[in-house]
Coordinates of C-alpha atoms in Angstrom, one line a residue:
M59 CA 0.0 0.0 0.0
V60 CA 1.3 3.5 -0.9
A61 CA 2.1 5.7 2.2
T62 CA -0.3 8.5 1.1
E63 CA 0.9 10.8 4.0
F64 CA 4.5 10.5 3.0
H65 CA 5.9 13.8 1.5
I66 CA 9.0 15.9 1.3
N67 CA 8.5 19.7 1.4
T68 CA 10.6 22.3 -0.5
P69 CA 9.9 26.0 -0.6
R70 CA 7.7 25.7 -3.8
L71 CA 7.2 22.0 -4.2
V72 CA 6.1 18.8 -2.5
I73 CA 7.4 15.4 -3.4
S74 CA 5.1 12.4 -2.7
H75 CA 4.4 8.8 -3.7
L76 CA 2.7 7.9 -7.0
D77 CA -0.5 5.8 -6.4
S78 CA -1.6 3.5 -9.1
S79 CA -5.1 3.3 -7.6
Q80 CA -5.6 7.1 -8.3
D81 CA -6.7 7.7 -11.9
S82 CA -5.5 11.2 -11.7
H83 CA -1.9 10.0 -11.1
C84 CA -2.2 7.6 -14.1
D85 CA -3.6 10.4 -16.3
F86 CA -0.8 12.7 -15.3
L87 CA 1.8 10.1 -16.3
I88 CA 0.1 9.6 -19.6
N89 CA 0.4 13.4 -20.2
L90 CA 4.0 13.6 -18.9
Y91 CA 5.2 10.7 -21.1
N92 CA 3.3 11.9 -24.2
T93 CA 5.7 14.8 -25.0
E94 CA 7.5 15.0 -28.3
Q95 CA 10.7 13.8 -26.6
H96 CA 9.1 10.6 -25.2
R97 CA 7.3 9.9 -28.5
A98 CA 10.6 10.1 -30.3
L99 CA 12.1 7.6 -27.8
N100 CA 9.1 5.3 -28.1
T101 CA 8.5 5.6 -24.3
A102 CA 5.0 7.2 -24.4
L103 CA 2.3 5.6 -22.3
P104 CA -0.8 4.8 -24.4
D105 CA -3.5 4.4 -21.6
R106 CA -4.2 4.2 -17.9
E107 CA -3.4 0.6 -17.7
A108 CA 0.1 1.1 -19.0
A109 CA 0.5 4.0 -16.6
R110 CA -0.8 1.9 -13.7
K111 CA 1.7 -0.9 -14.5
K112 CA 4.5 1.7 -14.7
I113 CA 3.7 3.0 -11.2
D114 CA 3.4 -0.5 -9.8
S115 CA 6.8 -1.4 -11.2
Y116 CA 8.4 0.9 -8.7
D117 CA 8.3 -1.8 -6.0
L118 CA 11.4 -0.7 -4.2
V119 CA 9.9 2.7 -3.4
R120 CA 7.7 1.1 -0.8
T121 CA 10.6 -0.6 1.0
L122 CA 14.0 1.1 0.3
G123 CA 12.7 4.3 -1.2
Y124 CA 14.2 3.8 -4.6
G125 CA 12.0 4.7 -7.6
R126 CA 10.0 7.6 -9.0
Y127 CA 8.1 10.2 -7.0
L128 CA 5.4 12.7 -7.9
V129 CA 6.4 16.4 -7.9
S130 CA 3.6 18.9 -7.3
L131 CA 3.6 22.7 -7.2
K132 CA 2.1 24.2 -4.1
R133 CA -0.4 27.0 -4.3
Q134 CA 1.6 30.2 -5.0
T135 CA 1.2 33.5 -3.2
P136 CA 1.6 36.6 -5.4
P137 CA 4.8 38.5 -4.8
L138 CA 4.4 41.3 -2.2
T139 CA 5.1 45.0 -3.1
S140 CA 4.9 48.0 -0.9
S141 CA 5.3 51.2 -3.0
S142 CA 3.0 53.2 -0.7
S143 CA 1.5 53.1 2.8
G144 CA -1.8 51.9 1.3
S145 CA -0.3 49.1 -0.6
A146 CA 1.9 48.2 2.4
L147 CA -1.2 47.7 4.4
A148 CA -2.7 45.6 1.7
D149 CA 0.5 43.6 1.4
A150 CA 0.4 43.0 5.2
D151 CA -3.1 41.8 5.0
A152 CA -2.2 39.4 2.1
E153 CA 0.8 38.1 4.0
A154 CA -1.3 37.5 7.1
E155 CA -3.9 35.7 5.0
A156 CA -1.2 33.5 3.5
E157 CA 0.2 32.6 6.9
A158 CA -3.3 31.8 8.2
E159 CA -4.0 29.6 5.1
A160 CA -0.7 27.8 5.7
E161 CA -1.5 27.2 9.3
A162 CA -4.9 25.9 8.4
D163 CA -3.3 23.6 5.8
N164 CA -1.2 22.0 8.5
N165 CA -4.4 20.7 10.1
I166 CA -5.5 19.0 7.0
P167 CA -4.1 15.5 6.2
F168 CA -1.5 15.7 3.4
S169 CA -3.5 13.1 1.3
E170 CA -6.3 15.7 1.1
R171 CA -4.1 18.8 1.0
V172 CA -2.2 17.6 -2.1
K173 CA -5.3 17.5 -4.2
A174 CA -5.2 21.3 -4.4
Y175 CA -1.6 21.3 -5.7
T176 CA -0.6 21.1 -9.4
E177 CA 1.2 18.0 -10.6
I178 CA 4.2 19.1 -12.7
G179 CA 6.6 16.2 -13.0
V180 CA 8.5 13.3 -11.4
V181 CA 11.8 13.0 -9.6
S182 CA 13.6 9.7 -9.0
L183 CA 16.5 7.8 -7.4
N184 CA 16.9 4.5 -9.1
S185 CA 18.9 1.5 -7.8
R186 CA 19.4 -0.5 -11.0
Q187 CA 19.0 -4.2 -10.7
F188 CA 20.0 -5.3 -14.2
E189 CA 23.2 -7.1 -15.1
G190 CA 26.2 -4.7 -15.4
A191 CA 24.4 -1.8 -13.8
P192 CA 26.3 1.0 -12.0
R193 CA 26.9 0.3 -8.3
A194 CA 25.3 3.4 -7.0
P195 CA 21.8 4.8 -7.5
D196 CA 21.2 7.5 -10.1
V197 CA 19.0 10.6 -9.8
G198 CA 16.5 11.6 -12.5
Y199 CA 13.8 14.1 -13.2
N200 CA 11.1 14.8 -15.7
I201 CA 9.1 18.1 -15.7
L202 CA 6.3 19.0 -18.0
P203 CA 7.4 21.5 -20.7
A204 CA 5.2 24.3 -19.4
F205 CA 7.1 24.2 -16.0
Q206 CA 10.6 23.9 -17.3
R207 CA 13.3 26.6 -16.9
K208 CA 11.9 27.7 -13.5
G209 CA 14.3 25.7 -11.3
F210 CA 11.8 23.1 -10.3
A211 CA 13.9 20.1 -11.5
T212 CA 16.9 21.4 -9.4
E213 CA 14.7 22.0 -6.4
A214 CA 13.1 18.6 -6.5
A215 CA 16.3 16.6 -7.2
A216 CA 18.2 18.4 -4.5
A217 CA 15.5 17.7 -2.0
L218 CA 15.3 14.0 -2.8
V219 CA 19.1 13.6 -2.6
R220 CA 19.1 15.4 0.8
W221 CA 16.3 13.1 2.0
F222 CA 18.2 10.0 1.0
E223 CA 21.3 11.3 2.8
A224 CA 19.4 12.2 6.0
E225 CA 16.9 9.3 6.2
K226 CA 18.6 6.4 4.4
G227 CA 22.3 7.1 4.9
Q228 CA 22.9 7.1 1.2
R229 CA 26.2 8.8 0.4
E230 CA 27.0 7.8 -3.2
F231 CA 25.0 9.0 -6.2
F232 CA 25.2 9.1 -10.0
G233 CA 23.5 11.3 -12.5
F234 CA 23.4 10.4 -16.2
C235 CA 22.3 12.5 -19.2
D236 CA 22.7 12.9 -22.9
P237 CA 26.1 14.7 -23.6
G238 CA 24.2 17.4 -25.5
N239 CA 21.5 18.0 -22.9
E240 CA 22.7 21.3 -21.3
G241 CA 19.6 21.6 -19.2
S242 CA 20.1 18.3 -17.4
K243 CA 23.9 19.0 -17.0
G244 CA 23.0 22.3 -15.4
V245 CA 20.6 20.7 -12.9
L246 CA 23.2 18.1 -11.9
R247 CA 25.9 20.8 -11.4
R248 CA 23.6 22.9 -9.3
I249 CA 22.8 20.1 -6.9
G250 CA 26.5 19.6 -6.3
F251 CA 27.3 16.7 -8.6
E252 CA 30.7 16.5 -10.3
E253 CA 31.1 16.1 -14.0
R254 CA 33.1 12.9 -14.8
G255 CA 33.0 12.8 -18.6
V256 CA 31.3 10.6 -21.2
R257 CA 31.2 6.9 -20.7
E258 CA 29.4 3.8 -21.9
I259 CA 26.8 2.9 -19.4
R260 CA 25.3 -0.6 -19.0
G261 CA 22.4 -2.0 -17.0
L262 CA 20.1 1.0 -17.0
Y263 CA 17.3 -0.9 -18.8
S264 CA 16.0 -4.4 -19.0
N265 CA 16.9 -4.8 -22.7
G266 CA 20.6 -5.0 -21.8
G267 CA 21.5 -2.1 -24.1
V268 CA 24.5 0.2 -23.7
I269 CA 24.1 3.9 -23.8
V270 CA 26.7 6.6 -24.2
G271 CA 26.1 9.3 -21.6
M272 CA 27.6 12.1 -19.6
V273 CA 28.4 10.9 -16.1
F274 CA 28.0 13.0 -13.0
S275 CA 28.6 11.8 -9.4
K276 CA 28.5 12.7 -5.8
G277 CA 30.2 11.1 -2.8
L278 CA 32.0 8.3 -4.6
T279 CA 34.9 6.8 -2.7
G280 CA 36.6 5.1 -5.6
S281 CA 37.2 5.2 -9.3
L282 CA 34.3 5.1 -11.9
E283 CA 35.6 1.6 -12.8
A284 CA 35.1 0.5 -9.3
Y285 CA 31.4 1.4 -9.6
G286 CA 31.0 -0.5 -12.9
L287 CA 31.7 2.3 -15.4

């Protein structure tokens, strides 16, 4: 059973479990994986049943925490301005209202509160179990195009890495991306990962294929070869 009250807060986002019993989560994944990029890679999800199976395949998320998580955008408060005494009073009222709303939210179970948030993507930490896989988990992220270039991938990935460090004692991480994907490389740099060059990477997928990708790492205590790269 999915722990529906589990969540990780960041200033703008909340990270929580995907639940295959919720049609809204399945529909969101269909939308997320139906972008031009996923269609080109033949990784689009055709229907709810396919999305449900994808969510249920993240079996380690319920035990060890490894897998994909839903990223949702909290309700946003308009920026405050105070160009005059009148507007300052209005801003103070707006700030007080926002604080009161946040306090009221704390009394509502997360599984209910999250329904008012906007689902914008997924973030993951995957421990690959296939033959030849790297010997440390890798972080990933996928944000809807409308919400890209706003720092959400960085915020979500950094929060998930911190949670694994604090709650699971995880110290070694990888990040992989296409060598030409400057956006992904920027995210990995901003969350403190070190660029390690282009390598052949095995064991990321069940088909046994080899991909050529840019490697980033954090916390490794040995060479890349010692970690299967």
